[in-house]
Tab-separated table of C-alpha atoms and ligand atoms in Angstrom:
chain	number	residue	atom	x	y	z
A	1146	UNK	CA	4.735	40.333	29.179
A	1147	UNK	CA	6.491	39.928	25.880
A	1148	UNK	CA	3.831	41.598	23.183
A	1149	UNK	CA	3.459	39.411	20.163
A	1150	UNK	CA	4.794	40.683	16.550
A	1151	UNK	CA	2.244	41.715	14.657
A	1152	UNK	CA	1.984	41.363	11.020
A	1153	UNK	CA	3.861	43.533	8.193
A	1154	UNK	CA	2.000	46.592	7.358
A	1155	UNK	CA	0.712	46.690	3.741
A	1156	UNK	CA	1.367	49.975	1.725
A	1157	UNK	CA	0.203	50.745	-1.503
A	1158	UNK	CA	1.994	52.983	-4.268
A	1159	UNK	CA	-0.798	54.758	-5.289
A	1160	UNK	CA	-0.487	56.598	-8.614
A	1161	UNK	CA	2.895	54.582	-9.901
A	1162	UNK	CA	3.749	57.971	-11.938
A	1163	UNK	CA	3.130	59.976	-8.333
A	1164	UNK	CA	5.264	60.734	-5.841
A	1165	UNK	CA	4.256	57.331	-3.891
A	1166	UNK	CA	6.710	54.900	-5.102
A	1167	UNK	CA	10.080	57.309	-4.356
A	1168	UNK	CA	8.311	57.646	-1.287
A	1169	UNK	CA	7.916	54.271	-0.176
A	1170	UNK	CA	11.788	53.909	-0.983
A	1171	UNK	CA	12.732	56.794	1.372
A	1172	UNK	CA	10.369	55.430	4.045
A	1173	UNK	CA	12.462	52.305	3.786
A	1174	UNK	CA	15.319	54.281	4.011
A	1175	UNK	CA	14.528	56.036	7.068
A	1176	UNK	CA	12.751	52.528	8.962
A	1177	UNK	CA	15.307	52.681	11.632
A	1178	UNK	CA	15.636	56.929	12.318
A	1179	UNK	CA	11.359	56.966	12.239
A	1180	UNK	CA	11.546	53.703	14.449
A	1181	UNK	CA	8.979	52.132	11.686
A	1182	UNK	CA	7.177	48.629	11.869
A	1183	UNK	CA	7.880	46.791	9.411
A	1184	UNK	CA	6.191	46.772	5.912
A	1185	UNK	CA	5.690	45.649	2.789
A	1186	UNK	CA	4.343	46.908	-0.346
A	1187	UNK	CA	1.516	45.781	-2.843
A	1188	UNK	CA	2.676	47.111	-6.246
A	1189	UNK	CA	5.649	46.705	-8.912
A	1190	UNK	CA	9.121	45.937	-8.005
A	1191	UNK	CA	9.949	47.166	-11.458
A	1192	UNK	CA	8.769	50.484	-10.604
A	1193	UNK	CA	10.250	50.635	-6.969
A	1194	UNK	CA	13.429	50.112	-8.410
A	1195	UNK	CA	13.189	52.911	-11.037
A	1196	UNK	CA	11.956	54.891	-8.639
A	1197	UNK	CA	15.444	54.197	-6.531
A	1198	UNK	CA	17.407	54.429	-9.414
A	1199	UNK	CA	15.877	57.921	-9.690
A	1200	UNK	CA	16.464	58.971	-6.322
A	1201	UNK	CA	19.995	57.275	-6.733
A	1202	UNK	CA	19.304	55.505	-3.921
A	1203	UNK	CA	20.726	51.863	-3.028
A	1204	UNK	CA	17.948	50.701	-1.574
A	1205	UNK	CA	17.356	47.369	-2.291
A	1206	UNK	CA	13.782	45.929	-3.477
A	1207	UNK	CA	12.994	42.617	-3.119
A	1208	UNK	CA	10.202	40.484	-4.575
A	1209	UNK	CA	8.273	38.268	-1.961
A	1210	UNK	CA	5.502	35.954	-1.769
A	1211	UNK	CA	3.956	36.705	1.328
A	1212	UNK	CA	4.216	38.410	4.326
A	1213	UNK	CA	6.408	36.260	6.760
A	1214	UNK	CA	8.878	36.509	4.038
A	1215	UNK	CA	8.435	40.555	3.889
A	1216	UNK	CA	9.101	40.581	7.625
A	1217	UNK	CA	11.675	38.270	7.264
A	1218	UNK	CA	13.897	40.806	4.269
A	1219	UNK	CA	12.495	43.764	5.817
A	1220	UNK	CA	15.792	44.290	7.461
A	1221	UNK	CA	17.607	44.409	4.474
A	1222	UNK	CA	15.321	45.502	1.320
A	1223	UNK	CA	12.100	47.104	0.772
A	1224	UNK	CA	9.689	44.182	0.188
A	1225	UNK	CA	7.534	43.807	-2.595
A	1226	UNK	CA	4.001	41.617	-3.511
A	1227	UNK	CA	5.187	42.208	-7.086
A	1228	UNK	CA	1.282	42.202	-9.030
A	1229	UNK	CA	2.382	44.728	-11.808
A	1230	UNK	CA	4.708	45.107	-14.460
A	1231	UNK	CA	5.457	47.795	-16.868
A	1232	UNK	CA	7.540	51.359	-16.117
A	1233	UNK	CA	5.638	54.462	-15.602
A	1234	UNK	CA	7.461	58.064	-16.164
A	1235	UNK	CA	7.298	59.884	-13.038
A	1236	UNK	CA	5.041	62.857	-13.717
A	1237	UNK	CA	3.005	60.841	-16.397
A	1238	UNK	CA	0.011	59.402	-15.190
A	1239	UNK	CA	-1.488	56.775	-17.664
A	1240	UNK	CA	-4.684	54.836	-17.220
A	1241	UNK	CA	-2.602	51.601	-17.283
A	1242	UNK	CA	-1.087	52.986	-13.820
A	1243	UNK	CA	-4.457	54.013	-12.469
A	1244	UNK	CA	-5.738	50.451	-13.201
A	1245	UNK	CA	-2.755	49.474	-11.396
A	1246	UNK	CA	-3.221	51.710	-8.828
A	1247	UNK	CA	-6.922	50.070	-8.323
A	1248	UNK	CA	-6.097	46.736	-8.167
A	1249	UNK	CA	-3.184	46.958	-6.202
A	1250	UNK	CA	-5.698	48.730	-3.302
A	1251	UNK	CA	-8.112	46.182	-3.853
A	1252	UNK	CA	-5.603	43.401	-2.857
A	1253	UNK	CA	-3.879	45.107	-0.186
A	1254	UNK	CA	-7.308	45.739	1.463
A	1255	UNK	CA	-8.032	41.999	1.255
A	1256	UNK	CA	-4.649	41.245	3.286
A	1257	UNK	CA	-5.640	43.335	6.143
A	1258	UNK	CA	-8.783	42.058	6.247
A	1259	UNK	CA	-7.410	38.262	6.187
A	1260	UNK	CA	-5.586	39.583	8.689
A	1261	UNK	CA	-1.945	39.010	7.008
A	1262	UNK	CA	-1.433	42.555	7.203
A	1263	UNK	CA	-2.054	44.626	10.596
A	1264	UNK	CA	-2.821	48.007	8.311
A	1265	UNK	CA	-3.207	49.371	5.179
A	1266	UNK	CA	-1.281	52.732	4.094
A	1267	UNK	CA	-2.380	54.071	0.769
A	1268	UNK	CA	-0.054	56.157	-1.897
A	1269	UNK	CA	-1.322	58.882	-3.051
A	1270	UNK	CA	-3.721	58.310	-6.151
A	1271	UNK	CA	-5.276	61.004	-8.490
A	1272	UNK	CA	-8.625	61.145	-8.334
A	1273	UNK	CA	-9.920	62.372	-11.775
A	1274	UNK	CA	-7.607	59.396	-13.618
A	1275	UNK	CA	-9.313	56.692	-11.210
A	1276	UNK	CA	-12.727	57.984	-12.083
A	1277	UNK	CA	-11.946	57.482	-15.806
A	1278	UNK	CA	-11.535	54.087	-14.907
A	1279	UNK	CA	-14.451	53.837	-13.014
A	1280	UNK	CA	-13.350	53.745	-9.834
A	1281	UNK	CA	-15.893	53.615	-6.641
A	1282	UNK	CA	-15.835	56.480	-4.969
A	1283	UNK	CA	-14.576	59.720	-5.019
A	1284	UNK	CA	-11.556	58.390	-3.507
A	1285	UNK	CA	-9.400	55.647	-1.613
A	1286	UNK	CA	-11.918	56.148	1.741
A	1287	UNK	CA	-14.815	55.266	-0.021
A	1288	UNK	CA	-13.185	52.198	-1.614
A	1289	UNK	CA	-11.578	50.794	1.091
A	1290	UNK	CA	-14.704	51.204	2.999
A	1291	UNK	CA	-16.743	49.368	0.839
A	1292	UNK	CA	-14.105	46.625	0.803
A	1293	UNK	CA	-14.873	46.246	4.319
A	1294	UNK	CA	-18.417	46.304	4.213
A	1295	UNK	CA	-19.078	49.872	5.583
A	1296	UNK	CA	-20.949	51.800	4.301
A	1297	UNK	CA	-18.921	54.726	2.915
A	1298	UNK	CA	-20.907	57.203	5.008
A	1299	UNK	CA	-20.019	55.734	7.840
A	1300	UNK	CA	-15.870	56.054	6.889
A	1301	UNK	CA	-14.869	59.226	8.157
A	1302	UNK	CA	-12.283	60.900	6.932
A	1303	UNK	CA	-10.001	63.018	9.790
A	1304	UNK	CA	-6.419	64.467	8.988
A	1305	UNK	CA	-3.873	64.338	11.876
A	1306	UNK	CA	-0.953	66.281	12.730
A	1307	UNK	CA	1.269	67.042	16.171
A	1308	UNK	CA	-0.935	69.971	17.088
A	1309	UNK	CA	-4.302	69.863	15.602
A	1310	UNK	CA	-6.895	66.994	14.126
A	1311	UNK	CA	-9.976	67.878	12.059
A	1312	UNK	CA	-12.577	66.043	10.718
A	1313	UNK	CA	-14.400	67.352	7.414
A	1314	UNK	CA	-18.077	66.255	7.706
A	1315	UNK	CA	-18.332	66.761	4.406
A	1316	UNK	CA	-15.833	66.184	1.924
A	1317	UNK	CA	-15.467	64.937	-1.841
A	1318	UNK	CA	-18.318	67.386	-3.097
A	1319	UNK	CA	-18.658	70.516	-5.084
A	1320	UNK	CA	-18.830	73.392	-2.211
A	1321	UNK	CA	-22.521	74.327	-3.281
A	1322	UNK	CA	-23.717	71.124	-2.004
A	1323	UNK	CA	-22.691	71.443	1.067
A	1324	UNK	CA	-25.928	73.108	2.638
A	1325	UNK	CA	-27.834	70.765	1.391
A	1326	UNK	CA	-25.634	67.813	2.852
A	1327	UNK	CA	-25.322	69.071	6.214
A	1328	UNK	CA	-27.833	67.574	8.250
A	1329	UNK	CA	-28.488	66.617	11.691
A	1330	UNK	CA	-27.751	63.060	10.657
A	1331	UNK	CA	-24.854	63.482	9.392
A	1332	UNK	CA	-23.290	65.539	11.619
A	1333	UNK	CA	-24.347	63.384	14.424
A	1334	UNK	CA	-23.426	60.121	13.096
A	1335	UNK	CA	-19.811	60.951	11.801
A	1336	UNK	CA	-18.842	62.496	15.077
A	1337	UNK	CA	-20.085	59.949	17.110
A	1338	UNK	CA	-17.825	57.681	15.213
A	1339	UNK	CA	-15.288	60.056	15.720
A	1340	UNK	CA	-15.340	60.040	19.114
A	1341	UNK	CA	-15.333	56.479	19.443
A	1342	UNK	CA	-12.111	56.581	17.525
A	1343	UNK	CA	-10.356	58.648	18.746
A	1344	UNK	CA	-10.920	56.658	22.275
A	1345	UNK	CA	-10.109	53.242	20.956
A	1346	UNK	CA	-7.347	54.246	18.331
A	1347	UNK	CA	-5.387	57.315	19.859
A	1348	UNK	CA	-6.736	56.827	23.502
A	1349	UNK	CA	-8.444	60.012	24.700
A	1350	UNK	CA	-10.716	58.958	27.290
A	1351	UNK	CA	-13.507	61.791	26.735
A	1352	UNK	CA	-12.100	63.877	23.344
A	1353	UNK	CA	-13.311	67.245	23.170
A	1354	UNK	CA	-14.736	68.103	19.821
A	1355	UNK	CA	-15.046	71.437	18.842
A	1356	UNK	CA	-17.938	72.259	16.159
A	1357	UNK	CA	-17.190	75.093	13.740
A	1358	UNK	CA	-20.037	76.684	11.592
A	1359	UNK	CA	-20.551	77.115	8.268
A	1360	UNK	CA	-21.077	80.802	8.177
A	1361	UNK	CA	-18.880	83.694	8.639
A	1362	UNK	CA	-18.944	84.293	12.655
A	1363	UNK	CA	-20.893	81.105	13.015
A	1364	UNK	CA	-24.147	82.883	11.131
A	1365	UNK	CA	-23.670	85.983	13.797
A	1366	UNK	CA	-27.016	84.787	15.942
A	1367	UNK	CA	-28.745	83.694	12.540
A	1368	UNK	CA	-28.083	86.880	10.606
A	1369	UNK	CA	-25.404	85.684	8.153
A	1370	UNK	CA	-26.999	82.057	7.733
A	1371	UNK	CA	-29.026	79.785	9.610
A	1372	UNK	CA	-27.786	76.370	9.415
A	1373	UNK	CA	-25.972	77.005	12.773
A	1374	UNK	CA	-29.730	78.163	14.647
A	1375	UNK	CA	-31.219	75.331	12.266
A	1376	UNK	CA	-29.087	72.128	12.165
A	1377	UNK	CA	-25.842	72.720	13.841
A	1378	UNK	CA	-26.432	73.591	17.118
A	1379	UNK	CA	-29.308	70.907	17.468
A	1380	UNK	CA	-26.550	68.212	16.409
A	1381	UNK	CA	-24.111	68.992	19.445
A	1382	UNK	CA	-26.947	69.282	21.889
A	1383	UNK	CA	-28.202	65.797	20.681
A	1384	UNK	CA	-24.693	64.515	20.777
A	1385	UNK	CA	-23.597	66.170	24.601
A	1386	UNK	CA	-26.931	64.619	25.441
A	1387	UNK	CA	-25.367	61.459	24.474
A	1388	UNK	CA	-22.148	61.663	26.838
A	1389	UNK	CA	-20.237	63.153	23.882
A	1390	UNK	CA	-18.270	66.537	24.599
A	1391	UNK	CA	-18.700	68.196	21.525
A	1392	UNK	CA	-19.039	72.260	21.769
A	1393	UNK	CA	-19.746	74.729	19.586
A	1394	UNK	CA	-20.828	76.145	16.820
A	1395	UNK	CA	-17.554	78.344	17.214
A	1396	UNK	CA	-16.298	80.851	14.503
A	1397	UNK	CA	-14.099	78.848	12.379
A	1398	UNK	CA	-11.642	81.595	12.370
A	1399	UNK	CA	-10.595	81.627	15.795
A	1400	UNK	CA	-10.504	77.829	16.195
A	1401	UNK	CA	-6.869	77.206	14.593
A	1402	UNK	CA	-4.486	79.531	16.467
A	1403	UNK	CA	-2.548	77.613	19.608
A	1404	UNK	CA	-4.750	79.037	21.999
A	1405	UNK	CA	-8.193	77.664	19.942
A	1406	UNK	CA	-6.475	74.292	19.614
A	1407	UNK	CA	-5.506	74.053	23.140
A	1408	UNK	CA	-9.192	73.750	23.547
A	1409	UNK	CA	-10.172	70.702	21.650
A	1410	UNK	CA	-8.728	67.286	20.394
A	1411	UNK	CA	-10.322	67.185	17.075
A	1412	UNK	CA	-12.009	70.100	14.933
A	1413	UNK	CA	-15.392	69.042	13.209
A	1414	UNK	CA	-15.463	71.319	10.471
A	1415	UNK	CA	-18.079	71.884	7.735
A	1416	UNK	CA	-16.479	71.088	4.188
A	1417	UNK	CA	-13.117	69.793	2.776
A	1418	UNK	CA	-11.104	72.945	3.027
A	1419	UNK	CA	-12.397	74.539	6.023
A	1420	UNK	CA	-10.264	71.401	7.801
A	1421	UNK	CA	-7.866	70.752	5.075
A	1422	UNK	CA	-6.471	74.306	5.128
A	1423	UNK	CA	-5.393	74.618	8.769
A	1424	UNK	CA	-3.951	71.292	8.966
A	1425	UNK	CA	-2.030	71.472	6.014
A	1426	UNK	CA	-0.984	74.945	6.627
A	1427	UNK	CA	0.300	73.944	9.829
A	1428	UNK	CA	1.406	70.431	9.186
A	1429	UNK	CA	2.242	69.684	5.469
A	1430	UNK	CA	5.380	67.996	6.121
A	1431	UNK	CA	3.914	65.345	8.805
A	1432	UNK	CA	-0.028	65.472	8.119
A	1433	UNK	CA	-1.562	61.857	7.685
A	1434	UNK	CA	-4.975	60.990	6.355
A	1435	UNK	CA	-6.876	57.929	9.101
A	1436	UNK	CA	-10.117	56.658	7.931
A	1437	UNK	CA	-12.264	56.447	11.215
A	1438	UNK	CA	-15.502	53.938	11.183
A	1439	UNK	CA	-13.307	51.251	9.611
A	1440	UNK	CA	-12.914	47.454	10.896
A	1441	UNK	CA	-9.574	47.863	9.757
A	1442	UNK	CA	-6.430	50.658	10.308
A	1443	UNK	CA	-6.427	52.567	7.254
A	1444	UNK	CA	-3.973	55.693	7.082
A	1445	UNK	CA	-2.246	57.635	4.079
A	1446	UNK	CA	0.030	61.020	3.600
A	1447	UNK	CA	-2.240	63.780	3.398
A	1448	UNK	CA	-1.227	64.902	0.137
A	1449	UNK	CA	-1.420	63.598	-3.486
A	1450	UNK	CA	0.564	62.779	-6.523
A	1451	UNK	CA	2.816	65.735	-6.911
A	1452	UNK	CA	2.905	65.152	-10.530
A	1453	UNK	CA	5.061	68.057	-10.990
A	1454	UNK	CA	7.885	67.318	-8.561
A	1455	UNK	CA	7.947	63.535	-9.240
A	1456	UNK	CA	11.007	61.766	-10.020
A	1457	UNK	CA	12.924	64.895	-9.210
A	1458	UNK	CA	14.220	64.244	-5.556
A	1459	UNK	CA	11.628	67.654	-4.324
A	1460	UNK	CA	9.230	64.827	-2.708
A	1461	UNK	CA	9.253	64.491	0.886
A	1462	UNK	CA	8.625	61.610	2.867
A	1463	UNK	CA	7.042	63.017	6.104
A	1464	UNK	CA	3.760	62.737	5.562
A	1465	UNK	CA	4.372	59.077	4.536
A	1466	UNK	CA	6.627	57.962	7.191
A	1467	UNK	CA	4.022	59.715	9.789
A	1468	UNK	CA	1.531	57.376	7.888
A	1469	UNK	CA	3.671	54.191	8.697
A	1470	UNK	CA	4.064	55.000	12.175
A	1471	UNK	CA	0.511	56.279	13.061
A	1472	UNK	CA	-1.056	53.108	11.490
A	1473	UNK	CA	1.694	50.699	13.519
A	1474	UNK	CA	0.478	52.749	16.807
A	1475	UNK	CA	-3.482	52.390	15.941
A	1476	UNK	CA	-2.529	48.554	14.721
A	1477	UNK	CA	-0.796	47.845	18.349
A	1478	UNK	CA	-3.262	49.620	20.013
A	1479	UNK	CA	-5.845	47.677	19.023
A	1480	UNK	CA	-4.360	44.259	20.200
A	1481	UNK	CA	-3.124	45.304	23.238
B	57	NAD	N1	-4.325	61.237	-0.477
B	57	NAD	C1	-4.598	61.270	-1.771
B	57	NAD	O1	-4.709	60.258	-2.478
B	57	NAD	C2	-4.744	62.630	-2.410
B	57	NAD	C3	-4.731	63.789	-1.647
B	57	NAD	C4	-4.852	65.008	-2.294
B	57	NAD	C5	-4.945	65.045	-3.687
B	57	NAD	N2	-4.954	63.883	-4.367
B	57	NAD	C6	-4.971	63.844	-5.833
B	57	NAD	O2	-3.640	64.176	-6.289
B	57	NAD	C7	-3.710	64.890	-7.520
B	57	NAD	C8	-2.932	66.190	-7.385
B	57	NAD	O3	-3.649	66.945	-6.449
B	57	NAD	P1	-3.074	68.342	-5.911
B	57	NAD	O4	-2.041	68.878	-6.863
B	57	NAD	O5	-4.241	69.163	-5.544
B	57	NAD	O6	-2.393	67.963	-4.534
B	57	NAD	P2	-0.958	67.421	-4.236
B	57	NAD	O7	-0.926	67.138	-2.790
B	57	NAD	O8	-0.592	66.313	-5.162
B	57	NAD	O9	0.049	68.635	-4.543
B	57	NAD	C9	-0.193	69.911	-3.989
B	57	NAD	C10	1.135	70.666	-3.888
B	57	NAD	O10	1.898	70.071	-2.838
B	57	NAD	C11	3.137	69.602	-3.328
B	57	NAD	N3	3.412	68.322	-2.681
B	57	NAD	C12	2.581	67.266	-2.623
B	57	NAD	N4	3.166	66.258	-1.952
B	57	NAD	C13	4.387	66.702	-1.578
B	57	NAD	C14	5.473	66.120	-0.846
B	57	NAD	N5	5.403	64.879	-0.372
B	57	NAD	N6	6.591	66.870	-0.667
B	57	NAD	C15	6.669	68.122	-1.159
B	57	NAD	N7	5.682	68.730	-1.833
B	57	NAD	C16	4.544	68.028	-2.041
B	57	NAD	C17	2.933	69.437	-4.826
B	57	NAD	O11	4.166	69.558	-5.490
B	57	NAD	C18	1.986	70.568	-5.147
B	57	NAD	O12	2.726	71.750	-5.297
B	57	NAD	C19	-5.196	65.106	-7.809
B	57	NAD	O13	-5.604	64.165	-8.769
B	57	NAD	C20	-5.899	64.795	-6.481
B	57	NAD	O14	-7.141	64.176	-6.693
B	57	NAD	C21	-4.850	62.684	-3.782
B	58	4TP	N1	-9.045	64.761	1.229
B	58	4TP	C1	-7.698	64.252	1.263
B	58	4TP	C2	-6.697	65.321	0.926
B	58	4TP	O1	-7.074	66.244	0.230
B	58	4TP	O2	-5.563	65.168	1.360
B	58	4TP	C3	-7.565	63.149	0.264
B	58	4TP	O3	-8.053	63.608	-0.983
B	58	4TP	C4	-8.246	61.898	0.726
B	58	4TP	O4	-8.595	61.149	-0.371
B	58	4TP	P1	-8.793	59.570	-0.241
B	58	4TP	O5	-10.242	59.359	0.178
B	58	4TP	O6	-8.483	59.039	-1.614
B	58	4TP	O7	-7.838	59.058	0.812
């Protein structure tokens, strides 16, 4: 049987003074060699098409009205929902562009869930400018969660790459809290909805989750901390009595070499950079950001604005054009 087009993907620039609008244009560029679905964008056609004049790129951007008409110029230009005017120097965020940024997420998150768009993929924004403008959230999980009604607990945040997944349980917060935040609860409830995930979206019939501590040699039996004795261990019992394999608490030093990740599909790790490190240490280049928990496919590089390099042709698009494709795979998935 014939499977049915889906929509357009819907992409967002992000920060239009990041690296996410040069981005977008290479992404274009490189549809047919990454074997992309199509997509459109929900930003600025004024800054697409400085950003291709900055990349000296031919690229062609086109404004549309919808998305049938996205799919139909897909072919031939990078399409455009063009909601913003203005230019924005590369490297020189401004809170006009982090308004921008904003709205632009707030609309695209309404076309996926209208369902005119089969899945959002975010730019990269930066996260002290949107709280100046009062954004919700630490970041773009949080938002687009509570644009779909979930609570923003209940959006977890794992980062994906060819050899390893992790999952920080917690994320966003200053690293003292993160005793405090690590309960039973939590640890239980955002790798359940992990695991349910990664069976729907990537399809791993029974994923094995491996649990690091928190302390150095997992607390060393209770002598270098106890959260392990106290609140970790507890969780994965509660959670293997629940038909979930989830193992652990391991050392999180000897989880991340090829013969620790041979063992597990996804790493549940304690705080931001205990997960963030490893994957981006090993997969910079081609690491994408997947909100779990979500009604709808939500995926974005796993990086940020690159202030510093943008505009200057340093960017690259890997981690964006593994965005596009992971969030066409989880869209198609889902419908089959
Ligand atoms: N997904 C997101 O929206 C996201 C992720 C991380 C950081 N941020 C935000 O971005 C801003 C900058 O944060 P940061 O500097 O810590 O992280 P960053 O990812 O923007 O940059 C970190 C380093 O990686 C480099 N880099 C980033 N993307 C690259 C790419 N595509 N190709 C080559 N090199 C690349 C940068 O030049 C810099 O040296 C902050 O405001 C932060 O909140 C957003
Ligand atoms: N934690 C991610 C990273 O460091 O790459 C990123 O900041 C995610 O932020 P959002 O919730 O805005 O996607």
């Amino acid at each position: 049987m014939i499977a049915r087009p889906l929509p357009p993907l819907v992409a967002t620039m992000g920060d239009p003074a990041g690296v996410g609008p040069e981005l977008l244009v290479r992404a274009w560029e490189n549809r047919h060699a990454a074997n992309l679905p199509p997509f459109f964008v929900v930003g600025s056609a004024s800054v697409l098409r400085d950003a291709a004049r900055q990349l000296d790129s031919d690229a062609p951007i086109v404004a549309v009205d919808n998305a049938d008409e996205a799919v139909e110029h897909f072919a031939t230009a990078l399409p455009v929902l063009d909601l913003a005017s203005g230019s924005y120097a590369p490297g020189c965020p401004t809170r006009e562009g982090a308004i921008i940024a904003r709205d632009t997420l707030a609309h695209a998150c309404d076309l996926v869930l209208a369902g005119t768009a089969s899945g959002l993929v975010t730019g990269p924004i930066a996260k002290a400018a949107m709280q100046e403008i009062g954004f919700a959230g630490p970041g773009q999980t949080e938002f687009v969660a509570q644009a779909c009604g979930v609570a923003p607990a209940d959006a977890v945040m794992m980062l994906a790459g060819p050899s390893l997944r992790v999952l920080p349980l917690t994320v966003h917060v200053a690293l003292e809290q993160v005793p405090q935040m690590l309960d039973r609860q939590l640890i239980e409830r955002r790798i359940t909805i992990a695991a349910a995930a990664l069976s729907r979206d990537f399809g791993i019939d029974r994923p094995r989750i491996a649990v690091a501590g928190l302390n150095p040699h997992a607390g060393e039996q209770g002598q270098l901390g106890q959260q392990e004795v106290t609140t970790i261990a507890p969780a994965i019992a509660t959670l293997r009595a629940a038909g979930i394999d989830a193992t652990g608490p391991f050392a999180a030093d000897t989880m991340f070499h090829a013969a620790g990740r041979a063992r597990y599909d996804l790493a549940a790790c304690m705080y931001h950079d205990q997960a963030l490190i490893p994957l981006k240490a090993l997969h910079f280049d081609e690491g994408v950001n997947v909100t779990l928990g979500l009604p709808i496919v939500r995926t974005s590089p796993d990086h940020g604005t690159a202030f510093s390099i943008a505009g200057l042709r340093k960017a690259s698009a890997g981690p964006t054009l593994a965005a596009l494709k992971m969030a066409g795979e989880i869209a198609r998935r889902r419908t089959a």
